Short mmCIF file of C-alpha atoms in Angstrom, two decimals:
data_model
loop_
_atom_site.label_atom_id
_atom_site.label_comp_id
_atom_site.label_asym_id
_atom_site.label_seq_id
_atom_site.Cartn_x
_atom_site.Cartn_y
_atom_site.Cartn_z
CA MET A 23 -67.31 39.00 16.04
CA LEU A 24 -68.69 35.50 16.67
CA ILE A 25 -65.18 34.01 16.76
CA ARG A 26 -64.08 36.59 19.32
CA LYS A 27 -67.13 35.88 21.53
CA ASN A 28 -66.46 32.15 21.38
CA LYS A 29 -62.79 32.62 22.30
CA SER A 30 -63.72 34.95 25.15
CA ARG A 31 -66.29 32.44 26.43
CA LYS A 32 -63.68 29.63 26.35
CA GLN A 33 -61.26 31.80 28.32
CA LEU A 34 -63.96 32.61 30.86
CA VAL A 35 -64.85 28.92 31.26
CA ARG A 36 -61.17 28.03 31.68
CA LEU A 37 -60.74 30.78 34.29
CA ALA A 38 -63.84 29.62 36.16
CA ASP A 39 -62.53 26.04 36.17
CA GLU A 40 -59.16 27.15 37.54
CA VAL A 41 -60.76 29.28 40.26
CA SER A 42 -63.14 26.51 41.29
CA ALA A 43 -60.24 24.02 41.47
CA ILE A 44 -58.31 26.39 43.76
CA LEU A 45 -61.39 26.98 45.93
CA ARG A 46 -61.99 23.23 46.16
CA LYS A 47 -58.42 22.71 47.40
CA ILE A 48 -58.80 25.51 49.96
CA ILE A 49 -62.06 24.06 51.28
CA ILE A 50 -60.63 20.55 51.56
CA THR A 51 -57.56 21.89 53.37
CA LEU A 52 -59.70 23.86 55.81
CA LEU A 53 -61.90 20.84 56.50
CA ILE A 54 -58.85 18.68 57.20
CA LEU A 55 -57.47 21.36 59.55
CA LEU A 56 -60.84 21.58 61.31
CA ILE A 57 -60.99 17.82 61.85
CA CYS A 58 -57.38 17.73 63.09
CA SER A 59 -57.91 20.63 65.49
CA GLN A 60 -61.08 19.08 66.89
CA ALA A 61 -59.30 15.76 67.36
CA LEU A 62 -56.41 17.49 69.15
CA LEU A 63 -58.81 19.29 71.47
CA GLN A 64 -60.06 15.91 72.71
CA ASN A 65 -56.68 15.35 74.38
CA ASN A 66 -56.45 16.98 77.84
CA ALA A 67 -52.74 17.89 77.59
CA VAL A 68 -53.13 19.48 74.17
CA ARG A 69 -56.32 21.30 75.18
CA HIS A 70 -54.56 22.75 78.24
CA TRP A 71 -51.65 23.89 76.04
CA LEU A 72 -53.89 25.44 73.35
CA THR A 73 -56.49 27.16 75.47
CA GLY A 74 -56.78 28.44 78.99
CA VAL A 75 -60.56 28.14 79.21
CA ASP A 76 -60.45 24.91 81.22
CA GLN A 77 -58.59 26.73 84.00
CA TRP A 78 -61.50 29.14 84.46
CA GLU A 79 -64.25 26.54 84.29
CA GLY A 80 -66.24 26.55 87.53
CA THR A 81 -64.31 29.56 88.91
CA ARG A 82 -66.04 32.83 89.72
CA LEU A 83 -64.50 35.74 87.85
CA ASN A 84 -65.73 38.55 90.10
#
């Protein structure tokens, strides 16, 4: 019984390590995409192409 518990615990630790490695990669990728998108939005031409909000700025909607 003790051997089975130990093996199960090792499998659980290995699974947790694999999941945390995948989550770490996802978080790093999302942070890089966030930084890139924010940098692109600093450019007027790119911002105009990505979003139409600047067109409505200062314009009454009603």
